Steps between C-alpha positions, in 0.01 A plus 500: 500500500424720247182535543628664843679718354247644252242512812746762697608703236119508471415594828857773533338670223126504690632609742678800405230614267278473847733716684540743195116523503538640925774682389262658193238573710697577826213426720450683827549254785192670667301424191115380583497313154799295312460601199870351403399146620197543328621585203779246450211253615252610215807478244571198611177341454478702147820355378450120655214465334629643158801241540251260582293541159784412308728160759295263395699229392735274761801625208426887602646412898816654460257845432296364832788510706680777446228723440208400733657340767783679457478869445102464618544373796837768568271770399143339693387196594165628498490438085525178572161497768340680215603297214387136728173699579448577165541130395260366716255736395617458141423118562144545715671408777309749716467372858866410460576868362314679818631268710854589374443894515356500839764293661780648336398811605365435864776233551749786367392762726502261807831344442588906451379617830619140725826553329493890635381392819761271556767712407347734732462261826865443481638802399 
């Protein structure tokens, strides 16, 4: 239960530090580029795989909770694609890494644009 509880403190605080980010930046909604989402994207991956350096031990999950899939995954769950990229490469794993990337991404952008178009057929 407690771990619960760390994990959604975790992910109250991503998330407001996400929206204080937009609210930073105060994007235009007619904006060609996001630079917001990429931002908090990029910082994401910078800080998940600075955590990541230093969780190594199963003792050090209290820390993996509450601050990667906690406030990470509040503030982006793309950290997380990075840092599980990252380890596959880390670990030569490369058919397995491309595989990942391209399918998250393609698979992403699909489920994206069904999920609009369903929304839109019945709308």
């Amino acid at each position: 239960m407690k771990s619960i509880l760390w994990v959604a403190l975790g992910g109250a605080i991503g998330s407001l530090l996400r929206y204080a980010v937009t609210v930073w930046l105060k994007p235009e909604p007619s904006l060609a580029f996001p630079i917001h989402t990429l931002i908090v994207n990029v910082v994401g991956c910078l800080v998940i795989g600075f955590v990541f350096s230093f969780l190594t031990t199963p003792q050090e999950d209290f820390y993996r909770l509450f601050i990667i899939t906690g406030i990470l995954g509040g503030f982006t769950t793309f950290s997380s694609f990075g840092a599980e990229s990252f380890y596959l490469i880390q670990h030569k794993e490369f058919l397995k890494a491309g595989s990942y990337i391209l399918l998250s991404n393609i698979l992403g952008l699909m489920a994206v644009w069904a999920g609009y178009s369903i929304h839109k057929s019945i709308a």
